[in-house]
Each structure stands twice: as structure tokens, then as C-alpha cells.
Amino acid sequence: MSAEFIDGIVVFVLAAFIGFEVIAKVPPTLHTPLMSGANAISGVTIVGALVAGGLGSGLLAGVLGFLAVTFAAVNVVGGFLVTDRMLEMFKRKPKADS
Amino acid sequence: MIRLLYLAAAVLFIFGLKGLGSPRTARRGNQLAALGMFLAIAVTVYELIDLDAEVKWAIILGGAAVGATIGAVLALKVQMTSMPELVAAFNGFGGGASALVALSEIEQSGGFFDTETSVVVAMSVAIGTVTLSGSFVAYGKLKGLITGQPVAMPGGTATNAALAAVAVGLAAWGVASDDALAYWLLGALALVVGVTAVMPIGGADMPVVISLLNSLSGVAAATAGLVIGNLALIVGGALVGAAGLILTFQMGEAMNRTLANVLFAGFGGDGGAAAGDIGTQPVNRATPEDVAIALAYADRVIVVPGYGLAVAQAQHAVRDLARALEGRGITTEYAIHPVAGRMPGHMNVLLAEADIDYEVLLDLDQSNPRFSLTDVVLVIGANDVVNPAARDDSTSPIYGMPILEVDHAATTVVIKRSLSPGFAGIDNPLFYQDSTLMLFADAKAGLDDITAALADI
């Protein structure tokens, strides 16, 4: 196995552990925004899609690249926007007088 | 230098997720993650410009414009009630994009990969396409386009096992021969598996399914990252994979179900099967006026919202009643079961939309000690999550599921359309308790009537 590939595996495993540590403490109130925010982050595959779309040659590669960029862009833009919309509602409200 | 910038993007993702851990920092966290994404994209575009190769900008810009427009419209138009299906759809797009990246990598390379890269290409294609089709089946079920009832597949689990075995065979063929056709067949088969795996799962189990698909979309991105050797992709994908997995297990725990049980048992429809002699015992029927009187003389009230409240769009009606109660100096809090909605935390979002402060939203562990100190508990559109049989009756199908112990309150008011059972098709002894008042009404109409009656007291 190439050293670069093993580096990739190492990064993956360590990042998964960081993920477990960071997310295990999120309170249930924020589970939906957490999930949609995480979902937007998984749209980082757009990086691969840009390369595939930009450098692919031929009709098939063009179609694949275009679809990949489109799907990933839906995921990224939609994911971050909807999460922000939800979190705006979680702003601290001034306490009602009682 | 380029790799360091990708690392910076990955670090922003981690800070972003960390920020999402507290209501005060959550919005900034999401913005940090978005900044990380912007950085990763900017670096990639710079790389492409710098590459001194012919770059097809039309494809990139066209795809980005179409995708961004669709994403923005969906995100800005969606009703909070429909959040689970939107997240399911976004999961599907993410998984699909990762599979497409891996497939176009095969087409570009002509299949000349070393063995380990071939393995991750196969994983990325298979996981990505399963996520794509599984998510859209989940979307259809949540949206009501496909029945929320479990749909038995011919051959059931055996069929899925056989399909999975064929998929492993195709992957092995692809790795051994570097033939692109193998990967295409693998992707097509995985699309079928996504459908046959999610169809038998009932609507009420969707919190587990969406969490799992979320995790898979992350794993698909991480494997795509290993294929193209990109740090930001590997880290981002791994983080999301971990996040989704944690939520999957937490949801399973909240229903006392293992993941295998959810995936293979075909339990958990929307309407519930006809079960025995439900509704033959006497109940205390109450009018909205009765409920208003009980509330008016209470000091502490806890509201237990269930999915029925979301369906009736009654979150604003709850808020109005709670404001009226607070105006009388009555403490009002909300007890929220982890699977109260159709995705983790869904109910909290709906209540936040109605301007209810997150500080009065209690989770399972916070609520249960408080019920015995509470004068009136108002159960709205919830059933199985407040069923004492889950605690007391070892023969009950839901025995062992953690419940909100509302039967410990001095008075429990249940607002429900009828005595019909919940998704599990199980009768609820709570309804026949002496301390329980049943108000048979639509959640929204019932709450409005109570609020009106309260104003006259």
C-alpha cells in the first residue's frame, strides 16, 4: 500500500474519533440542526466533483461531472442555508414577564 | 501549501460541529463550517486554474448554478414540519455526488488503479448509490408519496442478503479486473438494494433510518476522499459518518431497538394494526372547559408534544396556551421524547419555530423526575412514548422502551382524535387511569378551545 493511502486511512480514523468526541455531547434540542449541518459538510464531496467536471474529457465524463457538481451543490447550499434558518429560530428569546 | 489549506478547511469543519453543540454558539458553528466549505471550494478552483490544463468551466459553473438554485429554493421554502424529508433528500444528493465522483474517476483513469484504491472506489460507488436510492425512498415515505407502512419485499431479508452477496462479487470482479463495467453494475445493484432495504421499514422508524443514511453519506464522501487523496473530503466525511452513527444509536436506544431490529424486523408503520379489544374500557371524557379548569388551578404544567401535534400544525396553538398559563403565573415546561418527531430533535425545531424558548424544553432524563411534582400534564398527539405498558407489562411489544412517565402526575390530560392505537398497534393503559382526562379532538382545535375556555375563568 502506498504511504499516501495509509496516511489517508490514518486521517480518516482520527477524524472519526474527533467526530465521536465532539458530537456525543450535543443536546437533543440541537439534533436536527446538527444533522442538517453535518449533512451540508458531507457535501464537501463537491471538491471531487469540481475536479471530475472540470478535467473530464468526453461526453460520459462531462455528464457525470455535471451531475456530480449539481448534486453536491444542492447538498452544500441547501444544507447550510436550511441549518441557518433553523438556528435563527433558536436565538435566545427575551424572558416573558410573569 | 495546498494541502495545508485543505487542512484548514477540515479544522473549520471540526470547530463548526463543535459550535453546533450549544444553542448559543450553534449559528456561528454552522457559519464556520460553511466558511470551511468555501475555503475548500476556493482552493480547488485555484488548483484547477493553476493546472495549465483545459478546464471545462461551463460544466462546473452550470452544475454549480443549477445545484445552488435548487438547494437554495428547497432550503428557503421548506416548512419546518417537512424538515425530515428535506434532510433525507439532501443526504441522497450528497451520497449520489460521492458515487458519481468515484465513477468518473474510473472513467478517467481507464481503470488503472492499485488494489487499495480499487477497493475504496467500489465502496464509494456502493455506499453512495445505496444512500441515494435509500434516501429517496425515505423521502417518499415521509412525504406520504409511498405508504408509511412497512412494505414486505419478496423474500424479505434473504433477498437483501443475496443482493449484498452479488454486490460483493461485483466489487471483487471490479478490483481484480479494473473493468469499469463491474463498477457500473455495482452502482446499479446498490440502487436496488437501497430501495429493498428501506421499503420494509415503517414511518415511525424514520428517525433511525435518516440518521443512518446521514452517516452513510459521510462515509461515501470519506471514501471518495481516499480515492482522490483529498484531506478535506476525508476529514469532513469521517466527521459526518461519526455524527450520523451516534444519532443512529441514540435513536435506537430511545426506542429500545437495535439497528438490526429496525432494519430487518419490518415493524413500525404509521397507522397501526387492528389490535384486540382496544377502547372497550371506560375512560374519563373531558370537555375543553374541564381541562381549562384543571389547568387554571395548577402550579406546574408540563406539555408532552408528539408527532400528532406536528401533523396538526398545532405548535402555535400550544404556544398561545402556554402564554396564557404563564400569564397566570403557572410554570409551563415541555417534555420531549427523543423519537417524538420523524427525525432526531424534530419536535424541538417545531417548538422553536413557534417562539418557545429552548430553555423550557426538557429531555427524557430531565422530565421524568418532575412528573410526580406536576399538577397537570398535557399529552398532545403522543401515544407510545407515554405508554406505561412499556415499563410495566413484560409481554408488551414495546416493553423496555424508555417512556415519559406522565402517569405519575396528579392529572394527565390526553388530547387525541380517538382511542386508536399508536404505530405499534398497542393499547395504552394510561387512557383508562382514574387520573387521566381524555379530550377527543384535533390537536389544534382542542388547544384553541382550551385557551378560549381558560380566558373565561
Coordinates of C-alpha atoms in Angstrom, one line a residue:
Chain A
M1 CA 0.0 0.0 0.0
S2 CA 1.2 3.5 -0.8
A3 CA 2.2 5.7 2.0
E4 CA -0.2 8.3 0.9
F5 CA -3.1 5.9 1.1
I6 CA -2.1 4.8 4.6
D7 CA -2.0 8.5 5.6
G8 CA -5.5 8.8 4.3
I9 CA -6.7 5.9 6.4
V10 CA -5.0 7.4 9.5
V11 CA -6.6 10.7 8.9
F12 CA -10.0 9.0 8.5
V13 CA -9.8 7.1 11.7
L14 CA -8.5 10.1 13.8
A15 CA -11.2 12.3 12.3
A16 CA -13.9 9.8 13.1
F17 CA -12.7 9.7 16.8
I18 CA -12.8 13.5 16.9
G19 CA -16.3 13.4 15.4
F20 CA -17.5 11.0 18.2
E21 CA -15.9 13.2 20.9
V22 CA -17.3 16.5 19.6
I23 CA -20.8 15.3 18.8
A24 CA -21.5 12.9 21.7
K25 CA -22.3 15.9 23.9
V26 CA -24.8 17.7 21.7
P27 CA -28.1 18.2 23.5
P28 CA -31.2 16.6 21.9
T29 CA -32.6 20.2 21.2
L30 CA -30.0 20.6 18.6
H31 CA -30.1 17.2 17.0
T32 CA -32.0 18.3 13.8
P33 CA -29.7 21.3 13.0
L34 CA -26.7 19.1 13.9
M35 CA -27.8 16.5 11.4
S36 CA -28.6 19.0 8.6
G37 CA -25.3 20.9 9.3
A38 CA -23.3 17.6 9.2
N39 CA -25.2 16.8 6.0
A40 CA -24.0 20.0 4.5
I41 CA -20.4 19.2 5.5
S42 CA -20.7 15.8 3.7
G43 CA -21.3 17.9 0.6
V44 CA -17.6 18.6 0.6
T45 CA -17.5 15.9 -2.0
I46 CA -18.1 18.9 -4.3
V47 CA -14.3 19.3 -4.2
G48 CA -14.0 16.0 -6.0
A49 CA -17.0 16.9 -8.3
L50 CA -15.3 20.1 -9.4
V51 CA -12.2 18.2 -10.5
A52 CA -14.2 15.5 -12.1
G53 CA -16.4 18.0 -14.0
G54 CA -13.5 20.3 -15.0
L55 CA -11.0 17.8 -16.2
G56 CA -13.1 15.0 -17.5
S57 CA -13.0 14.5 -21.3
G58 CA -15.7 13.0 -23.4
L59 CA -19.4 13.1 -23.2
L60 CA -19.8 10.5 -20.5
A61 CA -17.3 12.2 -18.2
G62 CA -19.0 15.5 -18.9
V63 CA -22.4 14.2 -17.9
L64 CA -21.0 12.5 -14.8
G65 CA -19.1 15.6 -13.8
F66 CA -22.1 17.9 -14.4
L67 CA -24.4 15.7 -12.3
A68 CA -21.8 15.3 -9.5
V69 CA -21.4 19.1 -9.3
T70 CA -25.1 19.7 -9.4
F71 CA -25.9 17.1 -6.7
A72 CA -23.1 18.3 -4.4
A73 CA -24.1 22.0 -4.9
V74 CA -27.7 21.2 -3.8
N75 CA -26.3 19.4 -0.8
V76 CA -23.9 22.2 0.2
V77 CA -26.0 25.3 -0.5
G78 CA -29.3 23.8 0.7
G79 CA -27.8 22.2 3.8
F80 CA -26.1 25.3 5.1
L81 CA -29.0 27.6 4.4
V82 CA -31.6 25.4 6.0
T83 CA -29.5 24.9 9.0
D84 CA -29.0 28.6 9.4
R85 CA -32.7 29.1 9.0
M86 CA -33.4 26.7 11.8
L87 CA -30.8 28.1 14.1
E88 CA -32.1 31.6 13.7
M89 CA -35.2 30.3 15.5
F90 CA -33.1 29.1 18.4
K91 CA -32.0 32.6 19.3
R92 CA -32.4 33.4 22.9
K93 CA -35.8 34.9 23.5
P94 CA -36.2 37.7 26.0
K95 CA -37.9 36.2 29.0
A96 CA -41.6 36.8 29.1
D97 CA -42.7 38.9 32.1
S98 CA -44.5 37.0 34.7
Chain B
M1 CA 0.7 24.7 0.8
I2 CA -2.5 23.5 -1.0
R3 CA -2.7 20.5 1.5
L4 CA -2.4 22.9 4.4
L5 CA -5.3 25.0 3.1
Y6 CA -7.4 21.8 2.8
L7 CA -6.4 21.0 6.4
A8 CA -7.6 24.5 7.4
A9 CA -10.9 23.7 5.8
A10 CA -11.1 20.5 7.8
V11 CA -10.3 22.3 11.0
L12 CA -13.1 24.7 10.3
F13 CA -15.5 21.8 9.9
I14 CA -14.5 20.5 13.3
F15 CA -14.9 23.9 15.0
G16 CA -18.2 24.2 13.2
L17 CA -19.5 20.9 14.5
K18 CA -18.3 21.8 18.0
G19 CA -20.2 25.1 17.8
L20 CA -23.3 23.2 16.9
G21 CA -23.1 21.6 20.4
S22 CA -24.6 24.5 22.2
P23 CA -27.6 26.7 21.3
R24 CA -25.6 29.9 21.9
T25 CA -22.8 29.0 19.5
A26 CA -24.7 26.9 17.0
R27 CA -25.3 29.5 14.4
R28 CA -21.7 30.6 14.4
G29 CA -20.7 27.0 14.2
N30 CA -22.7 26.5 11.1
Q31 CA -21.2 29.6 9.6
L32 CA -17.7 28.4 10.4
A33 CA -18.4 25.1 8.7
A34 CA -19.8 27.0 5.7
L35 CA -16.6 29.1 5.7
G36 CA -14.6 25.9 5.7
M37 CA -16.6 24.7 2.7
F38 CA -16.0 28.0 0.8
L39 CA -12.3 27.7 1.5
A40 CA -12.2 24.1 0.2
I41 CA -14.0 25.1 -2.9
A42 CA -11.8 28.2 -3.5
V43 CA -8.6 26.1 -3.1
T44 CA -9.9 23.6 -5.6
V45 CA -10.8 26.3 -8.1
Y46 CA -7.4 27.8 -7.7
E47 CA -5.8 24.4 -8.3
L48 CA -7.8 24.0 -11.5
I49 CA -6.7 27.4 -12.7
D50 CA -3.1 26.8 -11.8
L51 CA -3.1 23.4 -13.5
D52 CA -2.3 24.6 -17.0
A53 CA -4.8 22.2 -18.5
E54 CA -8.0 22.8 -20.4
V55 CA -10.7 23.1 -17.7
K56 CA -14.4 22.8 -18.7
W57 CA -15.7 25.8 -16.8
A58 CA -19.1 25.6 -18.4
I59 CA -19.7 22.2 -16.8
I60 CA -18.5 23.5 -13.4
L61 CA -20.4 26.7 -13.4
G62 CA -23.5 25.3 -15.0
G63 CA -23.7 22.4 -12.4
A64 CA -23.0 24.8 -9.5
A65 CA -25.6 27.3 -10.7
V66 CA -28.3 24.6 -11.2
G67 CA -27.5 22.9 -7.9
A68 CA -27.2 26.0 -5.8
T69 CA -30.5 27.3 -7.1
I70 CA -32.3 24.0 -6.4
G71 CA -30.7 23.8 -2.9
A72 CA -31.5 27.4 -2.0
V73 CA -35.1 27.2 -3.1
L74 CA -35.7 24.0 -1.2
A75 CA -34.0 25.4 1.9
L76 CA -35.8 28.7 2.0
K77 CA -39.3 27.3 1.1
V78 CA -39.4 24.2 3.3
Q79 CA -41.9 24.1 6.2
M80 CA -40.4 23.1 9.5
T81 CA -42.8 20.1 9.6
S82 CA -41.2 18.8 6.4
M83 CA -37.6 19.1 7.7
P84 CA -37.1 15.3 7.9
E85 CA -37.9 14.7 4.2
L86 CA -35.7 17.6 3.1
V87 CA -32.7 16.3 5.1
A88 CA -33.4 12.9 3.6
A89 CA -33.3 14.4 0.1
F90 CA -30.1 16.3 0.8
N91 CA -28.5 13.1 2.2
G92 CA -29.4 11.4 -1.1
F93 CA -27.9 14.2 -3.2
G94 CA -24.7 14.0 -1.2
G95 CA -24.4 10.2 -1.4
G96 CA -25.1 10.4 -5.1
A97 CA -22.5 13.0 -5.7
S98 CA -19.8 10.9 -4.0
A99 CA -20.7 7.9 -6.1
L100 CA -20.6 10.0 -9.3
V101 CA -17.1 11.3 -8.3
A102 CA -15.9 7.7 -7.9
L103 CA -17.4 6.6 -11.2
S104 CA -16.0 9.5 -13.2
E105 CA -12.6 8.7 -11.6
I106 CA -12.9 5.2 -13.0
E107 CA -13.8 6.5 -16.4
Q108 CA -10.8 9.0 -16.4
S109 CA -8.2 6.5 -15.3
G110 CA -9.4 3.8 -17.6
G111 CA -9.4 1.6 -14.6
F112 CA -5.7 1.6 -13.8
F113 CA -5.8 1.7 -10.1
D114 CA -3.8 -0.1 -7.4
T115 CA -5.7 -2.6 -5.4
E116 CA -6.4 -0.4 -2.4
T117 CA -7.8 2.4 -4.5
S118 CA -10.0 0.0 -6.4
V119 CA -11.4 -1.2 -3.1
V120 CA -12.3 2.3 -1.9
V121 CA -13.7 3.2 -5.4
A122 CA -16.0 0.2 -5.1
M123 CA -17.0 1.2 -1.5
S124 CA -17.7 4.8 -2.6
V125 CA -19.8 3.7 -5.5
A126 CA -21.8 1.2 -3.5
I127 CA -22.3 3.3 -0.4
G128 CA -23.1 6.4 -2.4
T129 CA -25.7 4.8 -4.5
V130 CA -27.4 3.0 -1.6
T131 CA -27.6 6.3 0.2
L132 CA -29.1 8.0 -3.0
S133 CA -31.9 5.5 -3.5
G134 CA -32.5 4.7 0.2
S135 CA -32.8 8.4 0.9
F136 CA -35.3 9.0 -1.8
V137 CA -37.4 6.1 -0.6
A138 CA -37.3 7.6 2.9
Y139 CA -38.3 10.9 1.4
G140 CA -41.3 9.3 -0.3
K141 CA -42.4 7.7 2.9
L142 CA -42.1 10.9 4.9
K143 CA -43.8 12.9 2.3
G144 CA -46.6 10.3 2.0
L145 CA -45.9 9.5 -1.6
I146 CA -45.1 5.9 -0.6
T147 CA -47.1 4.3 2.2
G148 CA -45.5 4.7 5.7
Q149 CA -46.4 1.1 6.5
P150 CA -43.7 -1.5 6.2
V151 CA -43.8 -3.0 2.7
A152 CA -42.6 -6.6 2.7
M153 CA -40.2 -7.4 -0.1
P154 CA -40.4 -10.7 -1.9
G155 CA -38.0 -13.0 0.0
G156 CA -37.5 -10.4 2.7
T157 CA -34.1 -10.3 4.4
A158 CA -33.0 -13.3 2.3
T159 CA -33.3 -11.2 -0.9
N160 CA -31.3 -8.4 0.6
A161 CA -28.6 -10.8 1.8
A162 CA -28.5 -12.3 -1.7
L163 CA -28.2 -8.9 -3.3
A164 CA -25.5 -7.9 -0.9
A165 CA -23.6 -11.1 -1.8
V166 CA -23.8 -10.3 -5.5
A167 CA -22.6 -6.7 -4.8
V168 CA -19.5 -8.1 -3.0
G169 CA -19.0 -10.4 -6.0
L170 CA -19.2 -7.4 -8.4
A171 CA -16.8 -5.4 -6.3
A172 CA -14.3 -8.3 -6.3
W173 CA -14.6 -8.5 -10.1
G174 CA -14.0 -4.8 -10.4
V175 CA -11.0 -4.8 -8.1
A176 CA -9.5 -7.8 -9.9
S177 CA -10.1 -6.8 -13.5
D178 CA -10.2 -3.0 -13.4
D179 CA -13.2 -3.3 -15.7
A180 CA -15.4 -0.1 -15.4
L181 CA -18.5 -2.2 -16.3
A182 CA -18.2 -4.0 -12.9
Y183 CA -18.4 -0.7 -11.0
W184 CA -21.4 0.4 -13.1
L185 CA -23.2 -2.8 -12.4
L186 CA -22.3 -2.5 -8.7
G187 CA -23.8 1.0 -8.6
A188 CA -27.0 -0.1 -10.3
L189 CA -27.3 -3.1 -7.9
A190 CA -26.7 -0.8 -4.9
L191 CA -29.5 1.5 -6.1
V192 CA -31.8 -1.5 -6.0
V193 CA -30.6 -2.5 -2.5
G194 CA -31.3 1.0 -1.2
V195 CA -34.9 0.5 -2.2
T196 CA -35.4 -3.0 -1.0
A197 CA -33.7 -2.2 2.3
V198 CA -35.8 0.9 3.2
M199 CA -39.2 -0.1 1.8
P200 CA -39.8 -2.6 4.6
I201 CA -39.1 0.0 7.3
G202 CA -42.1 1.8 8.8
G203 CA -42.6 5.5 9.0
A204 CA -42.2 5.6 12.8
D205 CA -38.7 4.2 12.5
M206 CA -37.6 7.0 10.2
P207 CA -35.5 8.8 12.9
V208 CA -33.2 5.8 12.9
V209 CA -33.2 5.4 9.1
I210 CA -32.4 9.1 8.4
S211 CA -29.6 9.1 11.0
L212 CA -28.1 6.0 9.4
L213 CA -28.4 7.5 5.8
N214 CA -26.8 10.6 7.1
S215 CA -23.9 8.6 8.4
L216 CA -23.6 6.7 5.1
S217 CA -23.5 9.9 3.1
G218 CA -20.5 10.9 5.2
V219 CA -18.7 7.5 4.7
A220 CA -19.4 7.8 1.0
A221 CA -17.7 11.3 1.0
A222 CA -14.7 10.0 3.0
T223 CA -14.2 7.0 0.7
A224 CA -14.4 9.4 -2.3
G225 CA -11.7 11.4 -0.5
L226 CA -9.5 8.4 -0.2
V227 CA -9.9 7.8 -4.0
I228 CA -8.8 11.3 -4.9
G229 CA -6.5 11.7 -1.9
N230 CA -8.1 14.9 -0.6
L231 CA -7.8 15.7 3.1
A232 CA -10.8 17.9 3.5
L233 CA -13.0 15.2 2.0
I234 CA -11.6 12.5 4.2
V235 CA -12.0 14.6 7.4
G236 CA -15.4 16.0 6.5
G237 CA -16.7 12.6 5.6
A238 CA -15.4 10.9 8.7
L239 CA -16.9 13.6 10.9
V240 CA -20.3 13.2 9.3
G241 CA -20.1 9.4 9.4
A242 CA -19.4 9.6 13.2
A243 CA -22.2 12.1 13.8
G244 CA -24.8 10.1 12.0
L245 CA -23.7 6.9 13.7
I246 CA -24.0 8.5 17.2
L247 CA -27.5 9.7 16.4
T248 CA -28.5 6.3 14.9
F249 CA -27.6 4.6 18.2
Q250 CA -29.2 7.2 20.3
M251 CA -32.5 6.9 18.4
G252 CA -32.3 3.1 18.6
E253 CA -31.8 3.3 22.3
A254 CA -34.8 5.6 22.7
M255 CA -37.0 3.0 21.0
N256 CA -35.3 0.1 22.8
R257 CA -34.4 -1.4 19.4
T258 CA -31.2 -2.5 17.9
L259 CA -30.2 -1.3 14.5
A260 CA -30.6 -4.8 13.1
N261 CA -34.1 -5.0 14.5
V262 CA -35.1 -1.7 12.8
L263 CA -33.6 -2.7 9.5
F264 CA -34.9 -6.3 9.4
A265 CA -38.0 -6.5 11.5
G266 CA -40.5 -4.6 9.3
F267 CA -42.1 -3.1 12.4
G268 CA -43.3 0.5 13.0
G269 CA -45.9 1.5 10.5
D270 CA -47.8 4.8 10.7
G271 CA -51.4 3.8 11.5
G272 CA -51.1 0.6 13.5
A273 CA -52.7 -2.8 13.0
A274 CA -56.1 -3.5 14.4
A275 CA -55.5 -5.0 17.8
G276 CA -57.9 -6.8 20.0
D277 CA -60.4 -5.0 22.2
I278 CA -59.0 -1.6 22.2
G279 CA -61.2 1.1 23.6
T280 CA -63.8 -1.1 25.4
Q281 CA -62.9 0.1 28.9
P282 CA -64.4 3.2 30.3
V283 CA -62.4 6.5 30.1
N284 CA -62.9 9.9 31.7
R285 CA -64.1 12.0 28.8
A286 CA -63.4 15.7 29.3
T287 CA -64.6 18.9 27.6
P288 CA -62.2 21.8 26.9
E289 CA -63.8 23.6 29.8
D290 CA -62.9 20.7 32.2
V291 CA -59.3 20.9 31.0
A292 CA -59.2 24.6 31.4
I293 CA -60.4 24.4 35.0
A294 CA -57.8 21.7 35.8
L295 CA -55.1 24.0 34.3
A296 CA -56.3 27.1 36.0
Y297 CA -55.8 25.6 39.4
A298 CA -52.4 24.1 38.6
D299 CA -49.0 25.5 39.7
R300 CA -46.9 23.4 37.4
V301 CA -47.8 22.2 33.9
I302 CA -45.8 20.0 31.6
V303 CA -46.7 19.7 27.9
V304 CA -45.8 16.4 26.1
P305 CA -45.9 17.0 22.4
G306 CA -46.0 14.1 19.9
Y307 CA -46.0 13.6 16.2
G308 CA -49.7 14.2 16.1
L309 CA -49.0 17.8 17.1
A310 CA -46.7 18.3 14.2
V311 CA -49.3 16.7 11.8
A312 CA -52.0 19.1 13.1
Q313 CA -49.6 22.1 12.8
A314 CA -50.5 22.9 16.4
Q315 CA -47.2 24.2 17.7
H316 CA -48.5 27.8 17.6
A317 CA -51.7 26.8 19.4
V318 CA -49.5 25.3 22.1
R319 CA -47.5 28.5 22.4
D320 CA -50.7 30.5 22.8
L321 CA -52.0 28.3 25.6
A322 CA -48.6 28.3 27.3
R323 CA -48.5 32.1 27.2
A324 CA -52.0 32.2 28.8
L325 CA -50.8 29.9 31.5
E326 CA -47.6 31.8 32.2
G327 CA -49.8 35.0 32.4
R328 CA -51.5 33.3 35.3
G329 CA -48.1 32.6 37.0
I330 CA -48.3 28.9 36.1
T331 CA -44.9 27.3 35.3
T332 CA -45.1 25.6 31.9
E333 CA -42.4 23.3 30.5
Y334 CA -42.2 20.8 27.7
A335 CA -41.1 17.2 27.9
I336 CA -39.7 15.8 24.6
H337 CA -39.1 12.2 23.9
P338 CA -36.1 11.6 21.6
V339 CA -38.4 10.0 19.0
A340 CA -41.3 12.4 19.3
G341 CA -40.9 13.6 15.7
R342 CA -39.7 12.0 12.4
M343 CA -36.1 12.8 12.9
P344 CA -33.8 13.4 15.9
G345 CA -34.7 16.8 17.5
H346 CA -37.5 17.5 15.1
M347 CA -40.0 18.5 17.9
N348 CA -37.5 21.0 19.3
V349 CA -37.3 22.7 16.0
L350 CA -41.1 22.9 15.6
L351 CA -41.4 24.4 19.1
A352 CA -38.6 26.8 18.4
E353 CA -40.4 27.9 15.3
A354 CA -43.4 28.8 17.5
D355 CA -41.0 31.1 19.5
I356 CA -40.9 28.7 22.5
D357 CA -37.6 29.2 24.5
Y358 CA -35.3 26.2 24.2
E359 CA -34.6 26.5 28.0
V360 CA -38.1 25.2 28.9
L361 CA -37.6 22.1 26.6
L362 CA -36.8 19.1 28.8
D363 CA -35.3 15.8 27.6
L364 CA -36.2 12.4 28.9
D365 CA -33.9 12.3 31.9
Q366 CA -34.8 15.8 32.9
S367 CA -38.5 15.3 32.7
N368 CA -39.2 12.0 34.4
P369 CA -38.3 13.1 38.0
R370 CA -40.6 16.1 37.5
F371 CA -43.8 14.4 36.6
S372 CA -44.7 13.4 40.2
L373 CA -44.3 17.1 41.2
T374 CA -46.5 18.3 38.3
D375 CA -50.2 19.1 38.7
V376 CA -51.3 18.7 35.1
V377 CA -49.5 17.0 32.2
L378 CA -50.9 17.8 28.7
V379 CA -50.2 15.0 26.3
I380 CA -50.8 16.2 22.7
G381 CA -50.7 13.7 19.8
A382 CA -48.3 11.3 21.6
N383 CA -49.1 7.7 22.5
D384 CA -46.5 5.0 22.6
V385 CA -43.9 7.3 24.2
V386 CA -46.2 7.8 27.2
N387 CA -47.4 4.2 27.4
P388 CA -46.9 2.7 30.9
A389 CA -47.1 -0.8 29.4
A390 CA -43.5 -0.2 28.1
R391 CA -42.5 -0.1 31.8
D392 CA -44.9 -2.4 33.5
D393 CA -46.0 -5.1 31.1
S394 CA -43.2 -7.5 30.1
T395 CA -45.5 -9.1 27.5
S396 CA -45.9 -5.8 25.6
P397 CA -44.1 -5.5 22.3
I398 CA -42.7 -2.1 23.3
Y399 CA -41.6 -3.4 26.8
G400 CA -38.3 -1.8 27.8
M401 CA -38.7 1.3 25.6
P402 CA -37.9 4.4 27.7
I403 CA -41.1 6.4 28.2
L404 CA -42.1 9.7 29.7
E405 CA -43.8 8.7 32.9
V406 CA -46.7 11.0 32.7
D407 CA -48.9 8.6 34.7
H408 CA -47.1 9.9 37.8
A409 CA -48.6 13.4 37.5
A410 CA -51.6 14.4 39.6
T411 CA -53.7 14.8 36.5
T412 CA -52.9 13.8 33.0
V413 CA -54.8 15.2 30.1
V414 CA -54.6 13.4 26.8
I415 CA -55.7 15.3 23.6
K416 CA -56.2 12.8 20.9
R417 CA -58.6 12.3 18.0
S418 CA -59.8 8.9 19.1
L419 CA -58.8 5.9 21.1
S420 CA -56.9 4.4 18.1
P421 CA -53.6 2.8 19.0
G422 CA -50.2 4.3 18.0
F423 CA -47.9 2.9 15.4
A424 CA -47.1 -0.2 17.4
G425 CA -50.8 -1.1 17.5
I426 CA -50.7 -1.4 21.3
D427 CA -53.4 -0.3 23.7
N428 CA -52.4 2.3 26.2
P429 CA -53.4 1.7 29.9
L430 CA -52.7 5.4 30.6
F431 CA -56.1 6.3 28.9
Y432 CA -58.1 4.3 31.4
Q433 CA -56.4 5.6 34.6
D434 CA -58.6 7.5 37.1
S435 CA -56.2 10.4 37.0
T436 CA -56.4 10.7 33.2
L437 CA -58.8 13.0 31.3
M438 CA -59.4 12.3 27.6
L439 CA -60.2 15.2 25.3
F440 CA -61.2 13.8 21.9
A441 CA -60.3 16.5 19.4
D442 CA -57.9 17.6 16.7
A443 CA -54.8 18.9 18.5
K444 CA -55.0 22.4 17.1
A445 CA -58.8 22.8 17.6
G446 CA -58.7 21.2 21.1
L447 CA -55.9 23.6 22.2
D448 CA -57.7 26.6 20.8
D449 CA -60.8 25.6 22.7
I450 CA -58.9 25.2 26.0
T451 CA -57.2 28.6 25.6
A452 CA -60.6 30.2 24.9
A453 CA -62.2 28.4 27.9
L454 CA -59.3 29.5 30.1
A455 CA -59.8 33.1 29.2
D456 CA -63.3 32.9 30.8
I457 CA -62.2 31.6 34.1

